[in-house]
Amino acid sequence: MEVFDIYNGKTDVYGIIGNPIGHSFSPVLQNTILRRFNKNGIYVPFKVEGGDLKKSVEGMYAIGIKGLNVTVPHKRAVMNFLCGIDNTANKIGAVNTLKYTENGYEGYNTDILGLKKSFEINCIDVSGKRAMVIGAGGAANSAVMLFAEMGAAKIVIANRTIEKAEALKKQAEMFYSTDIEVISINDINNCEKPNIILNATSVGMGEGNNQSPISDNSLFVGVECAFDVIYTPWETKFLKDAKACGCTAVNGFDMLIYQGIASYEIWHDTKVSNFEAKEIRNMLAEYFNNGSGR
Ligand code: NAP
């Protein structure tokens, strides 16, 4: 298909705002979904500095950009410039998807939807289990809320900066009565053995890809599942170590794909079937693993 068969005066524009933005996989993901469903649309990355967020969001609305994803560091700050925020995003205190409406952009959070779907397809059952979340940033926030929503018996939040973990515990306790404990990342081996450990730090990604947030691997022994929100590298040191100790190891790729599909569904008021979603997921996994996505 030629470019002039795809784009014309009626092409809708979608995009992602963040800083940095060059590493984002979302343009490949969203343009693949747009092409899969023959939509007359294009999805592009926009680098937006913190001080420019308000005028960027207003400008994008003014020129009719139909949908946006929002990534680090704007997920919280962008909430000040929206006409409405859905309940899940409000609960998490972060927005990663903006939908154009006649009153302005509405905000949603699909990270938690992506994580939930990833748990479902990888058969991760959290109900009644002890869960440990390492990290207290945006990804950890979604994980803690999801574990609470899914009925975890106990959630331990382990973070380098204790204050951030305390704030996350407080946020979760506004909505759930789950038993939540905060510990320092240095005390990770000194607490009761969890059933599932989820790494929501950036340790192990990119240049630090030979690092793990866990220094003593005895923690993994007897743990059912280790989940890493990172997907570059495909298998982090955290996941390799967990696997070597007999845990089921799951990376963040499905979370990424399904949060993107959920954003697409919001923008287009549609439902992507499980079959279509799997087809998109497998196409992108192949692209990713042959080196193009890294
Ligand atoms: P964030 O809000 O900046 O939080 C980063 C977390 O990592 C914080 O808890 C931070 O601890 C911790 N951390 C960073 N460097 C550390 C170090 N050297 N030692 C110990 N802890 C360290 O980032 P985020 O948005 O949550 O993203 C975290 C990771 O999740 C990234 O790798 C991101 O790519 C990935 N992610 C994946 C998906 C997906 O769809 N798969 C979605 C969202 C994010 P402090 O609080 O002490 O700073």
mmCIF file of N, CA and C in Angstrom, residues 8-52:
data_model
loop_
_atom_site.group_PDB
_atom_site.id
_atom_site.type_symbol
_atom_site.label_atom_id
_atom_site.label_comp_id
_atom_site.label_asym_id
_atom_site.label_seq_id
_atom_site.Cartn_x
_atom_site.Cartn_y
_atom_site.Cartn_z
ATOM 1 N N ASN A 8 -4.554 11.274 4.063
ATOM 2 C CA ASN A 8 -5.150 12.326 3.236
ATOM 3 C C ASN A 8 -5.683 13.427 4.157
ATOM 4 N N GLY A 9 -6.524 14.292 3.630
ATOM 5 C CA GLY A 9 -7.042 15.425 4.422
ATOM 6 C C GLY A 9 -7.915 15.011 5.587
ATOM 7 N N LYS A 10 -8.339 13.751 5.613
ATOM 8 C CA LYS A 10 -9.220 13.299 6.706
ATOM 9 C C LYS A 10 -8.484 12.449 7.738
ATOM 10 N N THR A 11 -7.171 12.377 7.609
ATOM 11 C CA THR A 11 -6.395 11.539 8.540
ATOM 12 C C THR A 11 -6.466 12.087 9.971
ATOM 13 N N ASP A 12 -6.805 11.231 10.922
ATOM 14 C CA ASP A 12 -6.808 11.618 12.341
ATOM 15 C C ASP A 12 -5.410 11.414 12.923
ATOM 16 N N VAL A 13 -5.029 12.348 13.810
ATOM 17 C CA VAL A 13 -3.702 12.263 14.419
ATOM 18 C C VAL A 13 -3.829 11.867 15.896
ATOM 19 N N TYR A 14 -2.989 10.927 16.287
ATOM 20 C CA TYR A 14 -2.872 10.469 17.679
ATOM 21 C C TYR A 14 -1.400 10.590 18.055
ATOM 22 N N GLY A 15 -1.073 10.521 19.326
ATOM 23 C CA GLY A 15 0.348 10.625 19.671
ATOM 24 C C GLY A 15 0.619 10.297 21.119
ATOM 25 N N ILE A 16 1.891 10.454 21.471
ATOM 26 C CA ILE A 16 2.322 10.248 22.860
ATOM 27 C C ILE A 16 3.154 11.442 23.274
ATOM 28 N N ILE A 17 2.922 11.956 24.498
ATOM 29 C CA ILE A 17 3.732 13.044 25.025
ATOM 30 C C ILE A 17 4.531 12.542 26.219
ATOM 31 N N GLY A 18 5.777 12.966 26.295
ATOM 32 C CA GLY A 18 6.645 12.570 27.395
ATOM 33 C C GLY A 18 8.019 13.176 27.180
ATOM 34 N N ASN A 19 8.926 12.879 28.101
ATOM 35 C CA ASN A 19 10.304 13.373 27.976
ATOM 36 C C ASN A 19 11.208 12.519 28.863
ATOM 37 N N PRO A 20 12.085 11.680 28.324
ATOM 38 C CA PRO A 20 12.370 11.506 26.896
ATOM 39 C C PRO A 20 11.268 10.702 26.206
ATOM 40 N N ILE A 21 11.317 10.686 24.883
ATOM 41 C CA ILE A 21 10.270 9.997 24.152
ATOM 42 C C ILE A 21 10.838 9.086 23.048
ATOM 43 N N GLY A 22 12.112 9.271 22.751
ATOM 44 C CA GLY A 22 12.726 8.544 21.634
ATOM 45 C C GLY A 22 12.727 7.032 21.793
ATOM 46 N N HIS A 23 12.671 6.542 23.039
ATOM 47 C CA HIS A 23 12.729 5.096 23.297
ATOM 48 C C HIS A 23 11.353 4.442 23.189
ATOM 49 N N SER A 24 10.302 5.258 23.037
ATOM 50 C CA SER A 24 8.945 4.707 23.175
ATOM 51 C C SER A 24 8.592 3.716 22.062
ATOM 52 N N PHE A 25 7.966 2.618 22.478
ATOM 53 C CA PHE A 25 7.509 1.597 21.534
ATOM 54 C C PHE A 25 6.080 1.907 21.064
ATOM 55 N N SER A 26 5.435 2.885 21.704
ATOM 56 C CA SER A 26 4.020 3.152 21.412
ATOM 57 C C SER A 26 3.750 3.541 19.957
ATOM 58 N N PRO A 27 4.607 4.346 19.278
ATOM 59 C CA PRO A 27 4.313 4.642 17.862
ATOM 60 C C PRO A 27 4.229 3.381 17.003
ATOM 61 N N VAL A 28 5.141 2.419 17.226
ATOM 62 C CA VAL A 28 5.093 1.161 16.460
ATOM 63 C C VAL A 28 3.812 0.403 16.819
ATOM 64 N N LEU A 29 3.548 0.322 18.094
ATOM 65 C CA LEU A 29 2.364 -0.399 18.574
ATOM 66 C C LEU A 29 1.073 0.202 18.029
ATOM 67 N N GLN A 30 0.903 1.513 18.200
ATOM 68 C CA GLN A 30 -0.374 2.131 17.803
ATOM 69 C C GLN A 30 -0.544 2.199 16.289
ATOM 70 N N ASN A 31 0.552 2.438 15.543
ATOM 71 C CA ASN A 31 0.407 2.458 14.075
ATOM 72 C C ASN A 31 0.098 1.057 13.547
ATOM 73 N N THR A 32 0.619 0.031 14.233
ATOM 74 C CA THR A 32 0.279 -1.349 13.852
ATOM 75 C C THR A 32 -1.219 -1.597 14.059
ATOM 76 N N ILE A 33 -1.736 -1.110 15.191
ATOM 77 C CA ILE A 33 -3.165 -1.321 15.470
ATOM 78 C C ILE A 33 -4.014 -0.536 14.456
ATOM 79 N N LEU A 34 -3.621 0.711 14.178
ATOM 80 C CA LEU A 34 -4.382 1.530 13.206
ATOM 81 C C LEU A 34 -4.432 0.847 11.839
ATOM 82 N N ARG A 35 -3.275 0.313 11.413
ATOM 83 C CA ARG A 35 -3.226 -0.368 10.099
ATOM 84 C C ARG A 35 -4.050 -1.659 10.139
ATOM 85 N N ARG A 36 -3.965 -2.397 11.251
ATOM 86 C CA ARG A 36 -4.688 -3.665 11.374
ATOM 87 C C ARG A 36 -6.189 -3.466 11.170
ATOM 88 N N PHE A 37 -6.688 -2.297 11.650
ATOM 89 C CA PHE A 37 -8.129 -2.044 11.553
ATOM 90 C C PHE A 37 -8.477 -1.050 10.441
ATOM 91 N N ASN A 38 -7.510 -0.806 9.529
ATOM 92 C CA ASN A 38 -7.729 0.086 8.377
ATOM 93 C C ASN A 38 -8.277 1.450 8.762
ATOM 94 N N LYS A 39 -7.749 2.012 9.837
ATOM 95 C CA LYS A 39 -8.196 3.344 10.267
ATOM 96 C C LYS A 39 -7.385 4.401 9.528
ATOM 97 N N ASN A 40 -8.052 5.506 9.204
ATOM 98 C CA ASN A 40 -7.349 6.612 8.556
ATOM 99 C C ASN A 40 -6.735 7.476 9.653
ATOM 100 N N GLY A 41 -5.641 6.988 10.220
ATOM 101 C CA GLY A 41 -5.020 7.689 11.337
ATOM 102 C C GLY A 41 -3.526 7.452 11.381
ATOM 103 N N ILE A 42 -2.832 8.317 12.104
ATOM 104 C CA ILE A 42 -1.385 8.176 12.299
ATOM 105 C C ILE A 42 -1.068 8.535 13.745
ATOM 106 N N TYR A 43 -0.032 7.902 14.302
ATOM 107 C CA TYR A 43 0.329 8.097 15.715
ATOM 108 C C TYR A 43 1.792 8.517 15.778
ATOM 109 N N VAL A 44 2.056 9.652 16.417
ATOM 110 C CA VAL A 44 3.427 10.197 16.422
ATOM 111 C C VAL A 44 3.903 10.564 17.835
ATOM 112 N N PRO A 45 5.235 10.523 18.052
ATOM 113 C CA PRO A 45 5.773 10.913 19.363
ATOM 114 C C PRO A 45 6.002 12.423 19.457
ATOM 115 N N PHE A 46 5.708 13.012 20.635
ATOM 116 C CA PHE A 46 5.966 14.431 20.867
ATOM 117 C C PHE A 46 6.771 14.563 22.157
ATOM 118 N N LYS A 47 7.948 15.161 22.051
ATOM 119 C CA LYS A 47 8.723 15.425 23.268
ATOM 120 C C LYS A 47 8.188 16.714 23.890
ATOM 121 N N VAL A 48 7.723 16.622 25.120
ATOM 122 C CA VAL A 48 7.151 17.797 25.793
ATOM 123 C C VAL A 48 7.893 18.026 27.113
ATOM 124 N N GLU A 49 8.487 19.208 27.261
ATOM 125 C CA GLU A 49 9.184 19.567 28.508
ATOM 126 C C GLU A 49 8.136 19.894 29.580
ATOM 127 N N GLY A 50 8.507 19.687 30.853
ATOM 128 C CA GLY A 50 7.565 19.912 31.958
ATOM 129 C C GLY A 50 6.863 21.260 31.904
ATOM 130 N N GLY A 51 7.632 22.322 31.698
ATOM 131 C CA GLY A 51 7.063 23.675 31.702
ATOM 132 C C GLY A 51 6.132 23.938 30.529
ATOM 133 N N ASP A 52 6.166 23.080 29.535
ATOM 134 C CA ASP A 52 5.344 23.291 28.326
ATOM 135 C C ASP A 52 4.085 22.422 28.320
#
